[in-house]
Amino acid sequence: MDTHANPQASDARPVLEGPDIARALTRIAHEIVERAKGADDVVLLGIPTRGVFLAQRLAAKLEQITERKIPRGSLDITMYRDDLRMHPPRALARTEIPGDGLDGKLVVLVDDVLFSGRTIRAALDALNDLGRPRAVQLAVLVDRGHRELPIRADYVGKNLPTSLRETVKVQLAEEDGRDTVLLGVKPAAPGEQQP
């Protein structure tokens, strides 16, 4: 999740639209099936908020390909974040683990934007408290770079090189009424000049 994303609609431009997002998820689903040799033990866990919707869409695509039910759930990482004290309090989201659990499974974490890597580090900590997967992989819709931790995605919808002055905002129909990825510019802080 890109916590630095809040572009105003007027200064943000779309870099992905609905059909692009659908194609990216279809490609990721095929890559998962190929790498997991059929996806028999795959469990998808979405990171709230938009990662949960992406995981649901990805599960539906995997079910079309494999013709079997793909377990899915959500993983709230709020209490595992290392920046809790630096931001206003936020409501906890739900953690939902499929009935068969996670032990021995290939867990694919799903998120909308990969940025610093801190959200994924928190997700790995949360996952550690819930079970012992056989392996953990990461699928993201957008990788914008600027990693602060040695974390990389296994499946990427779009690599989108950005500057730190730019923002990336994913909008999904389930939450925002439309599917798009917007690239904008952070407003300058008071007294700061835009480059």
mmCIF file of C-alpha atoms in Angstrom:
data_model
loop_
_atom_site.group_PDB
_atom_site.id
_atom_site.type_symbol
_atom_site.label_atom_id
_atom_site.label_comp_id
_atom_site.label_asym_id
_atom_site.label_seq_id
_atom_site.Cartn_x
_atom_site.Cartn_y
_atom_site.Cartn_z
ATOM 1 C CA MET A 1 0.000 0.000 0.000
ATOM 2 C CA ASP A 2 1.374 3.409 -0.955
ATOM 3 C CA THR A 3 0.838 5.472 2.182
ATOM 4 C CA HIS A 4 2.286 8.524 0.449
ATOM 5 C CA ALA A 5 -0.433 8.519 -2.195
ATOM 6 C CA ASN A 6 -3.015 11.263 -2.248
ATOM 7 C CA PRO A 7 -2.936 12.872 -5.644
ATOM 8 C CA GLN A 8 -5.620 15.410 -6.398
ATOM 9 C CA ALA A 9 -7.772 14.359 -9.336
ATOM 10 C CA SER A 10 -6.787 17.499 -11.249
ATOM 11 C CA ASP A 11 -3.018 16.924 -11.216
ATOM 12 C CA ALA A 12 -3.006 13.140 -11.481
ATOM 13 C CA ARG A 13 -2.946 11.327 -14.780
ATOM 14 C CA PRO A 14 -4.053 7.745 -15.383
ATOM 15 C CA VAL A 15 -1.261 5.286 -16.191
ATOM 16 C CA LEU A 16 -3.487 2.177 -16.083
ATOM 17 C CA GLU A 17 -7.210 1.899 -16.799
ATOM 18 C CA GLY A 18 -9.689 -0.912 -16.146
ATOM 19 C CA PRO A 19 -8.768 -3.105 -19.144
ATOM 20 C CA ASP A 20 -5.035 -2.740 -18.340
ATOM 21 C CA ILE A 21 -5.642 -3.820 -14.739
ATOM 22 C CA ALA A 22 -7.712 -6.817 -15.893
ATOM 23 C CA ARG A 23 -4.963 -7.888 -18.325
ATOM 24 C CA ALA A 24 -2.280 -7.505 -15.647
ATOM 25 C CA LEU A 25 -4.250 -9.702 -13.224
ATOM 26 C CA THR A 26 -4.835 -12.333 -15.933
ATOM 27 C CA ARG A 27 -1.091 -12.412 -16.664
ATOM 28 C CA ILE A 28 -0.239 -12.676 -12.956
ATOM 29 C CA ALA A 29 -2.750 -15.533 -12.552
ATOM 30 C CA HIS A 30 -1.105 -17.471 -15.402
ATOM 31 C CA GLU A 31 2.348 -16.817 -13.926
ATOM 32 C CA ILE A 32 1.207 -18.142 -10.529
ATOM 33 C CA VAL A 33 -0.179 -21.319 -12.097
ATOM 34 C CA GLU A 34 3.043 -21.827 -14.051
ATOM 35 C CA ARG A 35 5.396 -21.226 -11.104
ATOM 36 C CA ALA A 36 3.235 -23.160 -8.621
ATOM 37 C CA LYS A 37 2.815 -26.038 -11.064
ATOM 38 C CA GLY A 38 -0.970 -25.919 -11.011
ATOM 39 C CA ALA A 39 -1.652 -23.843 -7.898
ATOM 40 C CA ASP A 40 -2.875 -26.849 -5.873
ATOM 41 C CA ASP A 41 -1.665 -25.468 -2.539
ATOM 42 C CA VAL A 42 -1.924 -21.725 -3.265
ATOM 43 C CA VAL A 43 -3.636 -19.436 -0.757
ATOM 44 C CA LEU A 44 -4.137 -15.759 -1.629
ATOM 45 C CA LEU A 45 -4.047 -13.201 1.192
ATOM 46 C CA GLY A 46 -4.913 -9.611 0.322
ATOM 47 C CA ILE A 47 -3.538 -6.716 2.355
ATOM 48 C CA PRO A 48 -6.402 -4.293 3.146
ATOM 49 C CA THR A 49 -7.864 -2.369 1.600
ATOM 50 C CA ARG A 50 -7.312 -2.675 -2.125
ATOM 51 C CA GLY A 51 -5.096 -5.742 -1.877
ATOM 52 C CA VAL A 52 -8.137 -7.682 -0.641
ATOM 53 C CA PHE A 53 -10.129 -6.759 -3.758
ATOM 54 C CA LEU A 54 -7.174 -7.602 -5.994
ATOM 55 C CA ALA A 55 -6.816 -10.986 -4.248
ATOM 56 C CA GLN A 56 -10.512 -11.715 -4.871
ATOM 57 C CA ARG A 57 -10.153 -10.852 -8.559
ATOM 58 C CA LEU A 58 -6.963 -12.895 -8.824
ATOM 59 C CA ALA A 59 -8.660 -15.885 -7.154
ATOM 60 C CA ALA A 60 -11.507 -15.696 -9.674
ATOM 61 C CA LYS A 61 -9.016 -15.715 -12.562
ATOM 62 C CA LEU A 62 -7.084 -18.626 -11.014
ATOM 63 C CA GLU A 63 -10.344 -20.551 -10.619
ATOM 64 C CA GLN A 64 -11.099 -20.045 -14.330
ATOM 65 C CA ILE A 65 -7.671 -21.390 -15.251
ATOM 66 C CA THR A 66 -7.442 -24.294 -12.790
ATOM 67 C CA GLU A 67 -11.170 -25.131 -12.502
ATOM 68 C CA ARG A 68 -10.832 -25.464 -8.734
ATOM 69 C CA LYS A 69 -11.619 -23.293 -5.729
ATOM 70 C CA ILE A 70 -8.725 -21.065 -4.653
ATOM 71 C CA PRO A 71 -8.632 -20.278 -0.923
ATOM 72 C CA ARG A 72 -8.389 -16.574 -0.199
ATOM 73 C CA GLY A 73 -8.458 -14.256 2.749
ATOM 74 C CA SER A 74 -7.172 -10.977 4.121
ATOM 75 C CA LEU A 75 -4.262 -10.064 6.353
ATOM 76 C CA ASP A 76 -4.505 -6.922 8.485
ATOM 77 C CA ILE A 77 -1.028 -5.576 9.205
ATOM 78 C CA THR A 78 -1.973 -2.459 11.181
ATOM 79 C CA MET A 79 -0.521 -3.571 14.526
ATOM 80 C CA TYR A 80 2.675 -4.820 12.854
ATOM 81 C CA ARG A 81 3.570 -1.524 11.165
ATOM 82 C CA ASP A 82 6.772 0.182 12.279
ATOM 83 C CA ASP A 83 5.264 3.637 11.704
ATOM 84 C CA LEU A 84 2.209 3.347 13.981
ATOM 85 C CA ARG A 85 3.371 6.127 16.295
ATOM 86 C CA MET A 86 4.118 8.452 13.358
ATOM 87 C CA HIS A 87 0.585 8.489 11.911
ATOM 88 C CA PRO A 88 -2.887 9.140 13.292
ATOM 89 C CA PRO A 89 -4.662 6.072 14.694
ATOM 90 C CA ARG A 90 -6.436 3.984 12.112
ATOM 91 C CA ALA A 91 -9.161 1.407 12.344
ATOM 92 C CA LEU A 92 -8.157 -2.222 12.304
ATOM 93 C CA ALA A 93 -9.157 -4.189 9.227
ATOM 94 C CA ARG A 94 -10.133 -7.849 9.230
ATOM 95 C CA THR A 95 -7.805 -10.789 9.077
ATOM 96 C CA GLU A 96 -9.541 -13.764 7.503
ATOM 97 C CA ILE A 97 -7.636 -17.012 7.062
ATOM 98 C CA PRO A 98 -9.134 -19.842 4.966
ATOM 99 C CA GLY A 99 -10.427 -22.810 6.966
ATOM 100 C CA ASP A 100 -7.540 -25.102 5.984
ATOM 101 C CA GLY A 101 -5.062 -22.642 7.483
ATOM 102 C CA LEU A 102 -1.686 -21.657 6.091
ATOM 103 C CA ASP A 103 0.658 -24.403 7.283
ATOM 104 C CA GLY A 104 2.467 -26.055 4.374
ATOM 105 C CA LYS A 105 0.739 -23.829 1.802
ATOM 106 C CA LEU A 106 2.149 -21.473 -0.800
ATOM 107 C CA VAL A 107 0.864 -18.114 0.421
ATOM 108 C CA VAL A 108 0.723 -15.322 -2.135
ATOM 109 C CA LEU A 109 0.421 -11.914 -0.487
ATOM 110 C CA VAL A 110 -1.455 -9.451 -2.702
ATOM 111 C CA ASP A 111 -1.162 -5.663 -2.487
ATOM 112 C CA ASP A 112 -1.858 -2.708 -4.746
ATOM 113 C CA VAL A 113 1.431 -0.745 -4.650
ATOM 114 C CA LEU A 114 4.925 -1.830 -3.627
ATOM 115 C CA PHE A 115 6.947 1.161 -2.469
ATOM 116 C CA SER A 116 9.328 1.109 0.513
ATOM 117 C CA GLY A 117 8.683 -2.550 1.382
ATOM 118 C CA ARG A 118 7.620 -1.737 4.942
ATOM 119 C CA THR A 119 4.020 -2.869 4.434
ATOM 120 C CA ILE A 120 5.251 -6.243 3.201
ATOM 121 C CA ARG A 121 7.681 -6.569 6.121
ATOM 122 C CA ALA A 122 4.720 -5.979 8.455
ATOM 123 C CA ALA A 123 2.697 -8.578 6.509
ATOM 124 C CA LEU A 124 5.474 -11.144 6.926
ATOM 125 C CA ASP A 125 5.515 -10.463 10.678
ATOM 126 C CA ALA A 126 1.727 -10.866 10.858
ATOM 127 C CA LEU A 127 1.896 -14.063 8.807
ATOM 128 C CA ASN A 128 4.488 -15.478 11.191
ATOM 129 C CA ASP A 129 1.908 -15.302 13.998
ATOM 130 C CA LEU A 130 -0.706 -17.185 11.970
ATOM 131 C CA GLY A 131 1.081 -20.276 10.703
ATOM 132 C CA ARG A 132 4.026 -21.706 8.854
ATOM 133 C CA PRO A 133 3.540 -21.575 5.090
ATOM 134 C CA ARG A 134 5.706 -23.718 2.807
ATOM 135 C CA ALA A 135 6.655 -20.521 0.971
ATOM 136 C CA VAL A 136 5.505 -16.915 0.683
ATOM 137 C CA GLN A 137 5.353 -14.953 -2.560
ATOM 138 C CA LEU A 138 4.246 -11.418 -3.354
ATOM 139 C CA ALA A 139 1.950 -10.155 -6.110
ATOM 140 C CA VAL A 140 1.471 -6.411 -6.620
ATOM 141 C CA LEU A 141 -0.423 -4.411 -9.192
ATOM 142 C CA VAL A 142 2.220 -1.638 -9.284
ATOM 143 C CA ASP A 143 5.892 -1.617 -8.267
ATOM 144 C CA ARG A 144 6.990 2.006 -8.055
ATOM 145 C CA GLY A 145 10.517 1.431 -6.748
ATOM 146 C CA HIS A 146 12.239 3.258 -3.858
ATOM 147 C CA ARG A 147 12.689 0.208 -1.651
ATOM 148 C CA GLU A 148 13.949 0.761 1.887
ATOM 149 C CA LEU A 149 14.073 -2.963 2.683
ATOM 150 C CA PRO A 150 15.363 -5.931 0.641
ATOM 151 C CA ILE A 151 11.909 -6.964 -0.596
ATOM 152 C CA ARG A 152 10.830 -7.618 -4.164
ATOM 153 C CA ALA A 153 7.628 -8.805 -5.782
ATOM 154 C CA ASP A 154 7.402 -12.197 -7.481
ATOM 155 C CA TYR A 155 4.517 -11.011 -9.680
ATOM 156 C CA VAL A 156 4.142 -7.415 -10.907
ATOM 157 C CA GLY A 157 1.296 -5.981 -12.957
ATOM 158 C CA LYS A 158 3.290 -2.874 -13.943
ATOM 159 C CA ASN A 159 6.720 -1.527 -13.046
ATOM 160 C CA LEU A 160 6.245 2.209 -12.758
ATOM 161 C CA PRO A 161 9.477 4.109 -12.104
ATOM 162 C CA THR A 162 8.637 7.201 -10.072
ATOM 163 C CA SER A 163 10.368 10.043 -8.306
ATOM 164 C CA LEU A 164 9.836 10.609 -4.596
ATOM 165 C CA ARG A 165 7.914 13.775 -5.526
ATOM 166 C CA GLU A 166 5.337 11.652 -7.339
ATOM 167 C CA THR A 167 2.382 9.786 -5.897
ATOM 168 C CA VAL A 168 0.695 6.589 -7.068
ATOM 169 C CA LYS A 169 -2.967 6.016 -6.271
ATOM 170 C CA VAL A 170 -4.799 2.811 -7.158
ATOM 171 C CA GLN A 171 -8.556 3.087 -7.474
ATOM 172 C CA LEU A 172 -10.712 -0.036 -7.692
ATOM 173 C CA ALA A 173 -14.413 -0.269 -8.497
ATOM 174 C CA GLU A 174 -15.203 -2.075 -5.229
ATOM 175 C CA GLU A 175 -13.890 0.830 -3.137
ATOM 176 C CA ASP A 176 -13.679 3.848 -5.457
ATOM 177 C CA GLY A 177 -16.281 3.249 -8.161
ATOM 178 C CA ARG A 178 -13.740 2.844 -10.975
ATOM 179 C CA ASP A 179 -10.563 0.977 -11.911
ATOM 180 C CA THR A 180 -7.530 3.154 -12.559
ATOM 181 C CA VAL A 181 -3.981 3.840 -11.424
ATOM 182 C CA LEU A 182 -3.173 7.538 -11.113
ATOM 183 C CA LEU A 183 0.258 9.141 -11.135
ATOM 184 C CA GLY A 184 0.396 12.573 -9.546
ATOM 185 C CA VAL A 185 2.753 15.027 -7.876
ATOM 186 C CA LYS A 186 2.911 15.578 -4.123
ATOM 187 C CA PRO A 187 1.883 19.084 -3.153
ATOM 188 C CA ALA A 188 4.834 21.128 -1.954
ATOM 189 C CA ALA A 189 5.073 21.670 1.781
ATOM 190 C CA PRO A 190 4.445 25.263 2.907
ATOM 191 C CA GLY A 191 7.487 27.348 1.991
ATOM 192 C CA GLU A 192 8.933 24.609 -0.245
ATOM 193 C CA GLN A 193 9.457 25.231 -3.944
ATOM 194 C CA GLN A 194 8.437 22.668 -6.526
ATOM 195 C CA PRO A 195 11.363 21.483 -8.680
#
